[in-house]
Amino acid sequence: MNKPVIYLDFNSTTPVDDRVLTEMLPFFTKYFGNASSKTHKYGWEAAEAVDIARNKLASLISCSPEELIFTSGSTEAINIALKGIAINYSDNKQHIITCATEHKAVLDTCLALESNGYRVSYLSVDREGKIDLNQLDELISSNTLCVCLMLANNETGTIHPAREIGKLCHEKGVFFLTDATQAAGKLRIDVEEMQIDMLCLSAHKIYGPKGVGALYLRRKNPSIKPSPVLHGGGHEKGLRPGTLNVPGIVGFGKAAEMAENALWDDAAAQSTMRTVFEQTLEKEISLSINGDMRSRLPNTTNISFNGIKASGLISALPELAFSTGSACTSALPEPSHVLKAMGLDNSQILSSARFSLGRTTTSKEIKAATDYIIQAIKKLKK
């Protein structure tokens, strides 16, 4: 009999919660209207459902519902934000600051902007993946349009100091865009308190469906006005044309509501299990933990298994689902750009694996996972 596979890759994606699915199902059949159909009941019902979901999502990040536009996910939201403001403000400012450890959705978008004449500066990080705020301060100039820094790293869980970054950006008259894809549902987010101007989210990271996300755009002090990068209708304030994915948006709203209500309980449970996971492994095998041990996501651990290739460990453990890094780059043979920027050598990088816990992870699964890993590593070393 095949053993059940223990899933420890929640930073890659999460299962749709049964309660989310239940909320979505009627909007595939009974309430199937187009939210842009303003002349009949079917359209009104769909539009009302979208408004309710928008309000739930706004509560999760403490913004106004009118400041949110729905997208197909964080990658599209990042493209709309970065390219949109670059187009609209290109006459005055053509400099963007980001970081070497950002997700490829940001780095590849910045490369595209560089090919079109924009200048991009890449902050370095220390061994824990932390930026230097003094370096950020020095890089900001009169030509700087935007600072784009993720709230929490998807590979190591390291958290950037959003409040300090936002404060610095506003003092310098620079926009602050943050990728909160991994942080949502795991950390408390308040865009006003953190002085965030733009923020992206993705439903499938918080037990919602794939293919739906959102972009927060501040309305005042300052007002953010990206130029549209897609065209074809007036949907979502003219910034994201196309018929709204009503079932997906309804699911996103329910997932956001549940994430807000369960945030502290989920974080406490996952942090406790992660500690047990790390300490159990440390007692038996040689390893080092990558990232900021004092300020990281409660569910994430990135571990270098000294002398063991992570790819070999994955092959030896069909009972576990985990990864060597971001799912968006797992098909690429290159070592992790995040760990490389943190100063790890190729041997250390290739021995590193990411484990990310979730709402459905149990203590029994953690016990079994550590047993499997310890046994596999002892065999590999022989």
XYZ file of C-alpha atoms in Angstrom:
382
model
C 0.000 0.000 0.000
C 1.312 3.448 -0.937
C 2.032 5.770 1.979
C 0.154 9.091 2.009
C 2.408 11.944 0.904
C 2.999 14.587 3.581
C 2.656 18.031 2.019
C 5.233 20.574 3.227
C 5.205 22.973 0.268
C 2.482 25.443 1.285
C 4.553 28.423 0.085
C 4.177 26.991 -3.419
C 0.394 26.726 -3.216
C -2.345 25.781 -0.776
C -5.385 23.517 -1.160
C -8.703 25.291 -1.630
C -10.433 25.202 1.738
C -13.757 23.313 1.696
C -15.525 26.405 3.028
C -14.065 28.476 0.197
C -15.193 25.938 -2.403
C -18.712 25.860 -0.921
C -18.908 29.640 -1.241
C -17.726 29.514 -4.859
C -19.894 26.723 -6.290
C -23.198 28.628 -6.746
C -21.391 31.212 -8.895
C -20.566 28.610 -11.527
C -24.194 27.653 -12.049
C -26.972 29.499 -10.220
C -25.396 32.975 -10.049
C -23.442 32.826 -13.297
C -23.939 36.427 -14.414
C -21.311 38.811 -15.753
C -20.502 41.416 -13.095
C -20.380 44.073 -15.844
C -23.959 43.363 -16.978
C -25.754 46.347 -15.469
C -29.211 45.830 -16.977
C -30.534 42.710 -15.224
C -30.630 40.644 -12.054
C -27.917 38.155 -13.076
C -25.379 40.920 -13.495
C -26.461 42.685 -10.307
C -26.028 39.494 -8.278
C -22.538 38.929 -9.663
C -21.554 42.562 -9.071
C -22.810 42.407 -5.483
C -20.780 39.241 -4.848
C -17.648 40.980 -6.175
C -18.287 43.988 -3.916
C -18.657 41.729 -0.867
C -15.389 39.945 -1.702
C -13.619 43.268 -2.236
C -14.702 44.400 1.215
C -13.403 41.196 2.815
C -10.052 41.557 1.093
C -9.826 45.225 2.107
C -10.303 44.208 5.738
C -7.375 41.781 5.494
C -4.901 44.553 4.609
C -6.731 47.525 6.222
C -7.457 49.528 3.096
C -10.540 50.944 1.403
C -12.372 48.542 -0.961
C -12.136 51.180 -3.707
C -8.345 50.872 -3.569
C -8.359 47.244 -4.763
C -8.465 45.898 -8.295
C -8.761 42.196 -9.067
C -6.196 40.470 -11.277
C -5.274 36.934 -12.305
C -2.633 36.793 -9.569
C 0.363 38.573 -8.075
C 2.484 38.367 -11.225
C -0.065 40.325 -13.245
C -0.516 42.773 -10.357
C 3.242 43.417 -10.232
C 3.349 44.019 -13.991
C 0.416 46.444 -13.832
C 1.962 48.325 -10.921
C 5.583 48.577 -12.067
C 4.979 49.065 -15.780
C 1.931 51.234 -15.193
C 3.673 53.777 -12.976
C 6.808 53.669 -15.146
C 4.705 54.717 -18.139
C 2.713 57.367 -16.317
C 5.616 59.043 -14.524
C 8.409 58.483 -17.071
C 8.692 62.192 -17.890
C 9.915 62.942 -14.369
C 11.396 59.784 -12.845
C 12.977 56.711 -14.427
C 14.755 54.990 -11.542
C 13.467 51.946 -9.614
C 15.025 50.291 -6.577
C 14.448 46.629 -5.783
C 16.428 43.776 -4.208
C 18.459 40.826 -5.470
C 16.253 38.395 -3.492
C 12.907 39.437 -4.971
C 10.611 36.954 -6.709
C 11.206 36.510 -10.435
C 7.883 38.257 -11.082
C 9.563 41.453 -9.889
C 13.070 40.802 -11.208
C 11.901 39.853 -14.717
C 9.580 42.865 -14.873
C 12.475 45.106 -13.837
C 14.641 43.559 -16.560
C 11.934 44.376 -19.099
C 11.879 47.980 -17.876
C 15.675 48.176 -18.075
C 15.517 47.071 -21.705
C 13.227 50.050 -22.307
C 15.641 52.581 -20.835
C 14.679 52.643 -17.165
C 17.411 52.379 -14.541
C 17.077 49.728 -11.836
C 19.217 49.448 -8.688
C 19.394 46.132 -6.833
C 19.888 46.196 -3.072
C 22.231 43.577 -1.638
C 21.393 41.487 1.429
C 23.389 40.011 4.294
C 23.757 36.341 5.197
C 20.268 36.370 6.749
C 18.649 37.923 3.685
C 18.201 41.345 5.290
C 18.623 44.634 3.474
C 20.599 47.628 4.759
C 18.280 50.624 5.187
C 21.287 52.936 4.917
C 22.073 51.517 1.459
C 18.445 52.079 0.465
C 18.595 55.663 1.708
C 21.781 56.311 -0.271
C 20.338 54.849 -3.495
C 17.215 57.041 -3.473
C 17.695 60.096 -5.677
C 15.552 62.822 -7.201
C 15.047 60.501 -10.193
C 13.769 57.559 -8.101
C 10.172 56.643 -8.862
C 9.576 53.528 -6.778
C 11.051 51.162 -4.221
C 9.825 47.590 -4.753
C 10.534 45.210 -1.863
C 8.646 42.075 -0.846
C 7.136 41.881 2.616
C 8.451 38.357 3.236
C 10.737 36.161 1.160
C 9.139 33.097 -0.386
C 12.246 30.891 -0.047
C 13.606 31.764 3.398
C 10.694 33.553 5.073
C 12.880 36.562 5.956
C 10.693 39.605 6.649
C 11.678 43.077 5.438
C 11.010 46.054 7.775
C 8.025 47.449 5.858
C 7.245 50.272 8.284
C 10.772 51.666 8.128
C 10.886 51.280 4.340
C 7.510 52.970 3.898
C 8.470 55.834 6.192
C 11.730 56.415 4.317
C 9.990 56.300 0.933
C 7.345 58.825 1.957
C 9.953 61.166 3.447
C 11.770 61.072 0.090
C 8.641 61.364 -2.085
C 9.067 57.868 -3.546
C 6.368 55.218 -4.103
C 6.590 51.983 -2.102
C 5.398 48.759 -3.768
C 5.460 45.510 -1.802
C 4.838 41.938 -2.872
C 2.809 40.529 0.029
C 2.043 37.222 -1.688
C 3.740 35.087 0.968
C 2.987 37.369 3.918
C -0.792 37.568 3.543
C -2.568 35.377 6.055
C 0.680 34.842 8.000
C 1.458 38.390 9.121
C -0.783 41.282 10.111
C -0.812 43.786 7.257
C -1.932 47.413 7.590
C -1.119 49.438 4.496
C -1.722 52.760 6.282
C 0.460 51.928 9.258
C 3.187 50.544 6.982
C 2.867 53.470 4.528
C 2.565 51.067 1.593
C 1.426 52.628 -1.698
C 0.984 49.472 -3.794
C 0.635 45.852 -2.724
C -0.106 42.561 -4.472
C -1.849 39.415 -3.235
C -2.697 35.994 -4.645
C -5.655 33.835 -3.585
C -3.988 30.449 -3.970
C -1.473 31.236 -1.218
C -4.261 31.642 1.376
C -6.422 28.564 0.626
C -8.295 30.225 -2.216
C -8.429 29.290 -5.913
C -5.636 29.706 -8.437
C -5.961 32.330 -11.150
C -7.147 35.267 -9.035
C -5.221 37.986 -7.235
C -5.449 41.638 -6.317
C -3.536 44.903 -6.492
C -3.872 47.616 -3.847
C -3.353 51.169 -5.109
C -3.333 54.043 -2.618
C -5.944 56.708 -3.407
C -4.483 59.696 -1.543
C -1.303 60.984 0.099
C -0.064 60.072 -2.497
C -2.567 59.065 -5.144
C -1.208 56.237 -7.310
C -2.269 56.341 -10.952
C -0.667 53.689 -13.170
C -1.261 53.804 -16.893
C -3.032 50.661 -18.158
C -0.713 48.065 -19.670
C -3.616 46.003 -21.047
C -6.506 47.352 -23.084
C -9.961 46.142 -23.950
C -12.600 47.651 -21.716
C -13.241 49.734 -18.635
C -13.185 46.914 -16.074
C -11.483 47.505 -12.727
C -11.079 51.259 -13.174
C -9.708 50.700 -16.673
C -6.590 48.973 -15.317
C -7.493 45.330 -15.828
C -9.746 44.646 -18.835
C -11.642 41.404 -19.219
C -14.657 39.713 -17.681
C -14.210 39.303 -13.937
C -13.648 35.789 -12.587
C -16.632 35.999 -10.245
C -16.373 32.480 -8.703
C -12.647 32.994 -8.137
C -13.161 36.432 -6.617
C -15.891 35.097 -4.320
C -13.472 32.370 -3.216
C -10.713 34.931 -2.697
C -12.998 36.985 -0.494
C -13.937 33.992 1.650
C -10.286 32.917 1.907
C -9.294 36.439 2.997
C -12.011 36.507 5.634
C -10.882 33.147 7.003
C -7.207 34.147 6.910
C -7.912 37.277 8.936
C -9.937 35.380 11.539
C -7.404 32.553 11.911
C -4.177 34.547 11.504
C -2.863 34.376 15.060
C -3.953 30.793 15.712
C -2.472 29.573 12.424
C 0.798 31.425 13.018
C 1.189 30.093 16.553
C 0.466 26.491 15.581
C 2.775 26.520 12.564
C 5.605 28.258 14.406
C 5.465 25.668 17.181
C 5.541 22.757 14.718
C 8.363 24.347 12.726
C 10.450 24.667 15.907
C 9.903 20.993 16.693
C 10.794 20.125 13.080
C 14.067 22.083 13.151
C 15.160 21.009 16.622
C 14.425 17.330 15.968
C 16.545 17.377 12.807
C 19.360 19.356 14.458
C 19.761 16.667 17.121
C 20.401 13.953 14.556
C 22.013 15.462 11.472
C 24.382 18.235 10.411
C 22.503 21.229 9.044
C 22.260 24.996 8.991
C 19.143 27.175 8.715
C 19.092 29.928 6.102
C 17.376 33.241 6.775
C 16.670 35.589 9.665
C 15.899 33.442 12.730
C 14.426 36.429 14.578
C 12.210 37.834 11.839
C 10.754 35.284 9.428
C 7.421 33.794 8.457
C 6.068 31.426 11.129
C 5.600 28.530 8.687
C 8.844 28.589 6.685
C 12.265 27.010 7.132
C 15.073 26.809 4.582
C 17.660 24.213 5.562
C 21.102 23.350 4.194
C 21.809 19.676 4.772
C 25.587 19.719 4.894
C 27.120 17.322 2.375
C 23.768 16.166 0.960
C 22.328 17.372 -2.334
C 18.744 18.534 -1.904
C 17.784 17.025 -5.257
C 18.992 13.638 -4.047
C 17.098 14.028 -0.796
C 13.901 14.860 -2.681
C 14.351 11.756 -4.843
C 14.914 9.645 -1.745
C 11.758 10.928 -0.056
C 8.679 10.238 -2.189
C 6.705 10.297 1.077
C 7.291 14.065 1.386
C 6.345 17.009 -0.820
C 8.873 19.836 -0.421
C 11.060 21.920 -2.713
C 14.442 23.473 -3.273
C 12.949 26.942 -3.624
C 10.334 28.897 -5.521
C 7.849 26.857 -7.569
C 8.128 29.470 -10.310
C 11.809 28.639 -10.835
C 11.853 24.938 -9.949
C 12.094 23.964 -13.623
C 15.310 25.951 -13.990
C 18.656 24.230 -13.301
C 20.341 27.319 -11.851
C 21.040 27.527 -8.100
C 18.649 29.667 -6.048
C 19.235 33.364 -6.768
C 17.965 34.144 -3.254
C 20.537 31.988 -1.471
C 23.248 33.127 -3.873
C 22.521 36.771 -3.012
C 22.782 35.821 0.677
C 26.363 34.683 0.113
C 25.986 30.904 0.145
C 28.329 29.012 -2.156
C 27.044 26.587 -4.785
C 27.615 23.552 -2.570
C 25.551 25.074 0.226
C 22.832 26.201 -2.172
C 22.524 22.798 -3.805
C 22.192 21.197 -0.363
C 19.316 23.526 0.620
C 15.622 22.716 0.730
C 12.543 24.704 1.702
C 9.858 23.288 3.977
C 6.675 25.309 4.434
C 3.878 24.322 6.798
C 0.194 25.095 6.467
C -3.197 25.177 8.118
C -3.697 21.431 7.649
C -0.234 20.345 8.845
C -0.360 18.167 11.966
C 2.135 17.332 14.696
C 1.872 13.694 13.622
C 2.953 14.653 10.091
C 5.908 16.649 11.446
C 7.024 13.647 13.519
C 6.779 11.358 10.505
C 8.548 13.871 8.231
C 11.529 14.248 10.554
C 11.820 10.463 10.860
C 11.792 10.086 7.067
C 14.407 12.832 6.574
C 16.784 11.507 9.238
C 16.604 7.971 7.851
C 17.095 9.172 4.260
C 20.111 11.326 5.084
C 21.794 8.537 7.030
C 21.336 6.229 4.032
C 22.605 8.874 1.576
C 25.725 9.470 3.673
C 26.538 5.754 3.631
